[in-house]
Short mmCIF file of C-alpha atoms in Angstrom, two decimals:
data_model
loop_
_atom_site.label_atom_id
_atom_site.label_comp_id
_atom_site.label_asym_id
_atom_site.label_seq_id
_atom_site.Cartn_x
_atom_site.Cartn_y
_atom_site.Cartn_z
CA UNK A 1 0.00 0.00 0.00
CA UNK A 2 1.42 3.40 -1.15
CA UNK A 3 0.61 6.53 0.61
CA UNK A 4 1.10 10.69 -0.49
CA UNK A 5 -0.34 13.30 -1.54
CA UNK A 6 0.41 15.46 -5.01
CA UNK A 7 3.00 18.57 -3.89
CA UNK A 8 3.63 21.46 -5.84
CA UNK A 9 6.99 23.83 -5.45
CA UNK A 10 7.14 26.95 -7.12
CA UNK A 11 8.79 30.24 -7.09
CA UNK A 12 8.87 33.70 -9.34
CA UNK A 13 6.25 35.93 -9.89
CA UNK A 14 3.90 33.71 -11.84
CA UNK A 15 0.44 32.55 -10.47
CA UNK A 16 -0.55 29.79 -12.30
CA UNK A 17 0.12 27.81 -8.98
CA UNK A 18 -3.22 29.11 -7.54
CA UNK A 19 -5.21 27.59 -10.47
CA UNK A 20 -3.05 24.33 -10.87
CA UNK A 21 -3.97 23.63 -6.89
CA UNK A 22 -7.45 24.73 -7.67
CA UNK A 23 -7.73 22.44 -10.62
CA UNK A 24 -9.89 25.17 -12.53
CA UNK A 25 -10.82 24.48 -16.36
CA UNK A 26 -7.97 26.38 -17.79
CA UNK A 27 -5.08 25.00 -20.19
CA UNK A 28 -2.16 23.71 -18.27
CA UNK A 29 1.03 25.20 -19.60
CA UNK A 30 4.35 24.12 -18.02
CA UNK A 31 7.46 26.10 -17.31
CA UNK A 32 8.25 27.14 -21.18
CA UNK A 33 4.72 28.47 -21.26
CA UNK A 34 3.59 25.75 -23.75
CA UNK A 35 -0.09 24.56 -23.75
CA UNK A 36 -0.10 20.47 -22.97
CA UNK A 37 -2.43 18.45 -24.27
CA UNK A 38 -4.75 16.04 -21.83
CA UNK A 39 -2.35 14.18 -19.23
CA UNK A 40 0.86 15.69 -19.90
CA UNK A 41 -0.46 18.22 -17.19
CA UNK A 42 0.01 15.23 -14.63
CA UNK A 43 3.21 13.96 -16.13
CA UNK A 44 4.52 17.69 -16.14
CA UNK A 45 4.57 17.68 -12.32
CA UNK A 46 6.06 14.07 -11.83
CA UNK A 47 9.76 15.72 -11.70
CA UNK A 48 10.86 13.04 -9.60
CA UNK A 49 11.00 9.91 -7.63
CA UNK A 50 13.15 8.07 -5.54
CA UNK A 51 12.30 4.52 -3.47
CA UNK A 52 14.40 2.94 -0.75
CA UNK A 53 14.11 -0.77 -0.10
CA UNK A 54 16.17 -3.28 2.15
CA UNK A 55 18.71 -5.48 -0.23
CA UNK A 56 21.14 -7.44 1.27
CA UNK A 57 19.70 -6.09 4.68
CA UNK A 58 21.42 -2.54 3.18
CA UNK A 59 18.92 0.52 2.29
CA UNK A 60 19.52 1.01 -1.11
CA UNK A 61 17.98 3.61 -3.71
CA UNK A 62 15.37 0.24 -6.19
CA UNK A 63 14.26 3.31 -8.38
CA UNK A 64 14.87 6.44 -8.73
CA UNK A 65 13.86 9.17 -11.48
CA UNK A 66 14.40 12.79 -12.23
CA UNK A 67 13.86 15.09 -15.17
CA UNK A 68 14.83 18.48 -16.03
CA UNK A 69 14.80 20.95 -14.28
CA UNK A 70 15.33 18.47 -11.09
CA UNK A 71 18.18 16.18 -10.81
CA UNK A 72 18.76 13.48 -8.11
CA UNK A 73 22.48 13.12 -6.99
CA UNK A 74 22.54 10.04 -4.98
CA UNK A 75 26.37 9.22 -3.71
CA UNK A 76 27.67 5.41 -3.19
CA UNK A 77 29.00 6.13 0.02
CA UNK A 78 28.49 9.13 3.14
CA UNK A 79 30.56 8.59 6.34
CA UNK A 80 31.28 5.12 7.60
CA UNK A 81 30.29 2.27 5.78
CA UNK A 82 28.53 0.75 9.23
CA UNK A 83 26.06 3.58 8.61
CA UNK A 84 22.99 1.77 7.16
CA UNK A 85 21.55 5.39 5.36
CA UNK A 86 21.06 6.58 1.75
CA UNK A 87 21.55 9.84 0.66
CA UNK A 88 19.71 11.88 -1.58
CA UNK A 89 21.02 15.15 -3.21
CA UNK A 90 17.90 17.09 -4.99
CA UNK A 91 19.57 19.52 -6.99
CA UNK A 92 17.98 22.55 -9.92
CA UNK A 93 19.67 23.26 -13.31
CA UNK A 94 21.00 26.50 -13.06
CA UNK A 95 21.41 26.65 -9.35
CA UNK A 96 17.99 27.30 -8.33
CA UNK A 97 14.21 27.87 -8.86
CA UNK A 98 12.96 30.79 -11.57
CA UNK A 99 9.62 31.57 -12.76
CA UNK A 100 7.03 29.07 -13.94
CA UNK A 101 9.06 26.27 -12.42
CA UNK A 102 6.81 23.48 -10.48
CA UNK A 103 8.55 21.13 -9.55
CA UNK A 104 6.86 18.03 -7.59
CA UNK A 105 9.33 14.90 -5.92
CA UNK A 106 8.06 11.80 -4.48
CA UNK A 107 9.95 9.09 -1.69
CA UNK A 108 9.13 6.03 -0.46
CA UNK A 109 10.98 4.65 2.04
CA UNK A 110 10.85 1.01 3.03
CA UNK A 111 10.81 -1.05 6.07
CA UNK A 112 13.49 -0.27 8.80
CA UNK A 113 15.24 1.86 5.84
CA UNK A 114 17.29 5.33 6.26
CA UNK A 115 16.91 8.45 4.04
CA UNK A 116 18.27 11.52 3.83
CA UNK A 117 17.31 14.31 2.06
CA UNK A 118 19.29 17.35 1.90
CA UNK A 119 18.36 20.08 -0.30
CA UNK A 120 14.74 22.09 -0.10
CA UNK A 121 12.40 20.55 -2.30
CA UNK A 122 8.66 19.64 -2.80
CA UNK A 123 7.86 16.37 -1.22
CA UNK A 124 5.70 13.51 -1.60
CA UNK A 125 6.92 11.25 1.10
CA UNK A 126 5.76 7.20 2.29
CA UNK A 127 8.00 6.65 5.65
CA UNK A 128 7.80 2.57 6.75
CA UNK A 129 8.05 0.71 9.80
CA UNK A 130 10.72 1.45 11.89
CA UNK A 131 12.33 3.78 9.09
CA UNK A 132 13.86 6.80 9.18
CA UNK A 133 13.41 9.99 6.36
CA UNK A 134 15.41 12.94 7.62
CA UNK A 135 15.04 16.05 5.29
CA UNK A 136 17.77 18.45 6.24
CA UNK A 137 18.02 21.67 3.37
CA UNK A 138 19.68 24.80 3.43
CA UNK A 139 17.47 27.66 4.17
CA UNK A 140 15.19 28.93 1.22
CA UNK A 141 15.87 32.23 0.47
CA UNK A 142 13.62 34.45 -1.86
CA UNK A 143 14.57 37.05 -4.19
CA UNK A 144 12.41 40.68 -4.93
CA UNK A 145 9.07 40.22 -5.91
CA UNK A 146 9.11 36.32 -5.89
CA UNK A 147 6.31 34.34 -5.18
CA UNK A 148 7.46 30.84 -3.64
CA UNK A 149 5.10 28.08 -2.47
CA UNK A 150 5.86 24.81 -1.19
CA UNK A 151 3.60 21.64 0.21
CA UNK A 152 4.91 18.63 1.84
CA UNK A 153 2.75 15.70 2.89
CA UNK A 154 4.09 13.06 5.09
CA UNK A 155 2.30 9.35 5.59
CA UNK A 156 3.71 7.39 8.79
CA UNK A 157 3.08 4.56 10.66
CA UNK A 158 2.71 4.51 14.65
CA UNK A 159 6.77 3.74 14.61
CA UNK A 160 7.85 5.61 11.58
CA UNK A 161 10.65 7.94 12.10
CA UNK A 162 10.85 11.53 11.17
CA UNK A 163 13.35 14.71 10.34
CA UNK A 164 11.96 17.65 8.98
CA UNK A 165 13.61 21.12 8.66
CA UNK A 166 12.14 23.86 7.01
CA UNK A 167 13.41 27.39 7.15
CA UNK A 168 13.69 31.10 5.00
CA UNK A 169 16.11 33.62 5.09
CA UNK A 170 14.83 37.38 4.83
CA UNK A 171 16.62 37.47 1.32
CA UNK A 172 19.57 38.64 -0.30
CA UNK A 173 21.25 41.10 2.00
CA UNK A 174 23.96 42.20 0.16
CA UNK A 175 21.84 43.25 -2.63
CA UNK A 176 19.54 45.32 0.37
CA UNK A 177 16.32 42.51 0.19
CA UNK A 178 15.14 42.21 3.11
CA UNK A 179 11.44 40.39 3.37
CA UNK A 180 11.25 42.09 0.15
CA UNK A 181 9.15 39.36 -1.82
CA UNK A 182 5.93 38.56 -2.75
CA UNK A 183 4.52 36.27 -1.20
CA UNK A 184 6.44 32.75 0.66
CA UNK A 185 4.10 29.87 1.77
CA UNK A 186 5.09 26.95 3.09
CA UNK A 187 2.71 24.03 4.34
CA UNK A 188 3.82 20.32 6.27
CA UNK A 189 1.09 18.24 6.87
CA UNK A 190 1.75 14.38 8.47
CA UNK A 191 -1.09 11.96 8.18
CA UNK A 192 -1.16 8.89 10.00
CA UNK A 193 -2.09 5.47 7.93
CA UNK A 194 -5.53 5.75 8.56
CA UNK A 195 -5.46 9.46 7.29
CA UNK A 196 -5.58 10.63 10.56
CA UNK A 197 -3.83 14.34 10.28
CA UNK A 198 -1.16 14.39 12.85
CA UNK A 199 0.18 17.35 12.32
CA UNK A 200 -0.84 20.52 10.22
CA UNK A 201 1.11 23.58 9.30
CA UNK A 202 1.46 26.09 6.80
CA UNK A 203 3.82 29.54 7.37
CA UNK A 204 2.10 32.71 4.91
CA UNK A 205 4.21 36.09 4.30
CA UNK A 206 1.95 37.76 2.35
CA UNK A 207 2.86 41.16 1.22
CA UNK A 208 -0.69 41.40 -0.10
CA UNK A 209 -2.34 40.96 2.81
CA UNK A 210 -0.01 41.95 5.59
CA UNK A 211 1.89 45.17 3.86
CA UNK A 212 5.39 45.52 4.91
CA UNK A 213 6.70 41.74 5.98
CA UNK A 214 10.08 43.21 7.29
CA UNK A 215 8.00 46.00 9.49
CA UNK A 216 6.65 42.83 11.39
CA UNK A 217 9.47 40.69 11.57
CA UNK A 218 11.46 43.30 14.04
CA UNK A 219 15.27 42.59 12.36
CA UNK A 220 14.73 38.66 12.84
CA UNK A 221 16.26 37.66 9.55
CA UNK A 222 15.66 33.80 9.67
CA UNK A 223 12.74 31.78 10.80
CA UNK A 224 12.64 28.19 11.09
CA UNK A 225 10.89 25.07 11.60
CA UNK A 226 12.18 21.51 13.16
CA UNK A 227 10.14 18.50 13.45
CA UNK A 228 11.29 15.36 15.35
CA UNK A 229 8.59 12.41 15.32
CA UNK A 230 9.19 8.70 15.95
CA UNK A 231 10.62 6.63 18.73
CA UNK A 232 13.94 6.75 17.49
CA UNK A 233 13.97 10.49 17.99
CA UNK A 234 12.85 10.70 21.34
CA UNK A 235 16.23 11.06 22.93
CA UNK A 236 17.22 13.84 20.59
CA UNK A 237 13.55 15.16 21.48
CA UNK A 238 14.57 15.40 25.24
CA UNK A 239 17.84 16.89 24.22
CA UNK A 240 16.35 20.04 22.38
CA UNK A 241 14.03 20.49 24.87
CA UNK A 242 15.98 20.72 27.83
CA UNK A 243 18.45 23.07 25.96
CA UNK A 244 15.94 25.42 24.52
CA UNK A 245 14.18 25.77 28.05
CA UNK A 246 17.71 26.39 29.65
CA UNK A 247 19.13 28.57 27.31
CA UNK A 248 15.64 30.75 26.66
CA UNK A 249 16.02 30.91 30.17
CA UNK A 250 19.44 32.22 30.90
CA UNK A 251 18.59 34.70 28.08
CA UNK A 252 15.43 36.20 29.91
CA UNK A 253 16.73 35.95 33.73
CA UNK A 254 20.17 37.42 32.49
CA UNK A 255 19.95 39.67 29.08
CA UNK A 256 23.29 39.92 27.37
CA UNK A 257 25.29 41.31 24.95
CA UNK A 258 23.44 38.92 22.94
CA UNK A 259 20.32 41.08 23.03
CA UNK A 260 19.53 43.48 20.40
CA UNK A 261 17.93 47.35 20.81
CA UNK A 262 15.68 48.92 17.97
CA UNK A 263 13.36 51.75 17.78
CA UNK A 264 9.85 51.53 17.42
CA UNK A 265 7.30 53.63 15.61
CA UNK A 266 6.87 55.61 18.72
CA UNK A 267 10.81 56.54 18.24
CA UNK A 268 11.31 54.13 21.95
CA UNK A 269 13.87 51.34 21.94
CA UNK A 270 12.61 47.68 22.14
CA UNK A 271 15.09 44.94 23.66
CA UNK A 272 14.90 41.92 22.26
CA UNK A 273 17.21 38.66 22.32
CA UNK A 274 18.82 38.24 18.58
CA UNK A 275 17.99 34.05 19.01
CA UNK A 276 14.37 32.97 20.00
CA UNK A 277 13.47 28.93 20.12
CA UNK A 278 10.34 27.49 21.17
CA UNK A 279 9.29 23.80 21.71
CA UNK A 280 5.98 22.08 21.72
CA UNK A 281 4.91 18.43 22.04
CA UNK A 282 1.99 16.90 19.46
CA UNK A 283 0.86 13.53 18.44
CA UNK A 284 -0.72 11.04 20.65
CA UNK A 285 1.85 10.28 23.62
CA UNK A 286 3.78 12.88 22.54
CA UNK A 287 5.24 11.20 20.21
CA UNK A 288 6.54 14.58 18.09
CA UNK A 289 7.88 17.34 19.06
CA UNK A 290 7.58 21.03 17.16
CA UNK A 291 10.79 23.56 17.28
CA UNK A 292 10.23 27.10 16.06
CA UNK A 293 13.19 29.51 15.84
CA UNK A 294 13.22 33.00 14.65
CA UNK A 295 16.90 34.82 14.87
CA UNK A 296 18.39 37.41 13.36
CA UNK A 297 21.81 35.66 11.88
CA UNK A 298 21.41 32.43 9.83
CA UNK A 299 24.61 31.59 11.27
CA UNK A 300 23.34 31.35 14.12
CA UNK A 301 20.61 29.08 13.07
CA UNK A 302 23.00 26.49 11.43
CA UNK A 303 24.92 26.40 14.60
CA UNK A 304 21.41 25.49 16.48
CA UNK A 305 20.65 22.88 14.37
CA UNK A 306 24.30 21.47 13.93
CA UNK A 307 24.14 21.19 17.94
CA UNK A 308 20.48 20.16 18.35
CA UNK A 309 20.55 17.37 15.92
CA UNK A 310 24.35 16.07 16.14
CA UNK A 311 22.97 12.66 17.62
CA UNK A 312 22.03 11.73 13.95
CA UNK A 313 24.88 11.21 13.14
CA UNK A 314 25.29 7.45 14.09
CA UNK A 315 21.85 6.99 11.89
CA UNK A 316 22.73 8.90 9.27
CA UNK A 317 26.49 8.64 8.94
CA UNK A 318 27.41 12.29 9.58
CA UNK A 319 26.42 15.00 11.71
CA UNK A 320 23.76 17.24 10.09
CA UNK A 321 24.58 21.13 9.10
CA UNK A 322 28.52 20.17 9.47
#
């Protein structure tokens, strides 16, 4: 039995994503701006696929597909060869995503298999019994006037094991962008097997609708997202959430140098730490556990999560964010 959900990923400042989610009566054209005839439409989104099976009791990549403009890098070998993990590179021609691209990836991974993803990309994702999918990308980051949306759907069992990063950067700073696009939205949804929704989420920066993002993101230049859901990640789970309590702490009994001081409308100065993290427990038993950061360095960020999720690296084969 398969399980997913179609996911769309698309940036630049067209809007044909609206309609293709909508499925309205109007002639699907893909990223050249062609018109496609009946079914292509589908085919047009299937950029990619990659399944992970047990052979030999190794996981190992039994298919995998990608077409232009997505291309699957998948090397033989990442850290020690005890590590039982594949690793999946999703890479774009040209470096990244441009207008009119819509780009749509699905994974399956098998039975007590490992897989790591580690670039941002739209996902369509099966995790198995006892298995492990740990999607770890850099940070998207949005140019002027772009329009970027993003949907990934996860399907686990009760002992299905889960990474999930997702982050944005404020934009290209030394080109002066600052929370200067469009429109960025970003939805994770997990369903159980049953269809159960375990967890729902969707992030919207909407310049439409809320005017000036950067006005209401007071200098915090990176906001992100970790999810860690399974029983495998429950020690890492305790881990994060004894350092974020401690160190959110330290920062609100004992403000530092670490703290930053901007003026408001009202021409008063508003203290503020430069790192916030947050930590919530969902899922029956608490079996997941939600991080939120918002910061105003994206250094800072990949130091967080190299530190927060270093215990991967005996299932994965290397430490995350190195």
């Amino acid at each position: 039995m398969s399980y997913g959900a179609v996911v769309t990923h698309q940036s630049g400042s067209c809007t044909s994503l609206i309609q293709s989610n909508q499925r309205v009566a109007l002639p699907s054209v893909d990223g050249r701006g062609r018109i496609m005839r009946s079914g292509e439409a589908v085919r047009e989104m299937e950029m990619g696929s990659v399944v992970v099976e047990k052979v030999g009791g190794r996981s190992s990549v039994t298919s995998c597909f990608s077409r232009y403009p997505l291309k699957f890098i998948i090397p033989k070998k990442v850290g020690s060869s005890k590590t039982d993990a594949v690793w999946v590179y999703a890479l774009n021609y040209g470096g990244g995503i441009v207008s009119g691209d819509n780009i749509s990836c699905k994974f399956s991974v098998g039975d007590t298999c490992t897989m790591v993803l580690t670039t941002q990309g739209s996902t369509k994702a099966r995790v198995g019994s006892n298995a492990l999918l740990a999607i770890i990308p850099d940070p998207v980051t949005c140019f002027s006037t772009a329009r970027y949306c993003q949907k990934q759907v996860f399907c686990v069992l009760p002992d299905s094991n889960l990474v999930m990063v997702d982050w944005i950067t404020s934009g290209r700073h030394e080109s002066g962008e600052k929370w200067d696009f469009d429109l960025y939205r970003s939805t994770n949804n997990i369903f159980l097997e049953d269809g159960q929704p375990l967890f729902l989420d969707t992030m919207l920066l909407d310049k439409e609708k809320i005017g000036c993002v950067q006005e209401h993101m007071h200098n915090y230049q990176v906001i992100a997202m970790i999810v860690l859901l399974g029983p495998k990640m429950q020690y890492i789970q305790n881990l994060v959430q004894d350092h974020v309590k401690k160190v959110m702490s330290e920062q609100l009994q004992h403000p530092s140098a670490a703290w930053s001081h901007q003026r408001d409308k009202a021409d008063h100065f508003i203290t503020k730490p430069s790192f916030i993290a947050s930590c919530s427990a969902f899922g029956p038993k608490k079996i997941g556990l939600l991080v939120r950061v918002a910061a105003e360095t994206t250094e800072s960020v990949y130091k967080f999560l190299r530190h927060q999720l270093a215990p991967l690296e005996p299932m994965i084969g290397v430490p995350p964010y190195r």
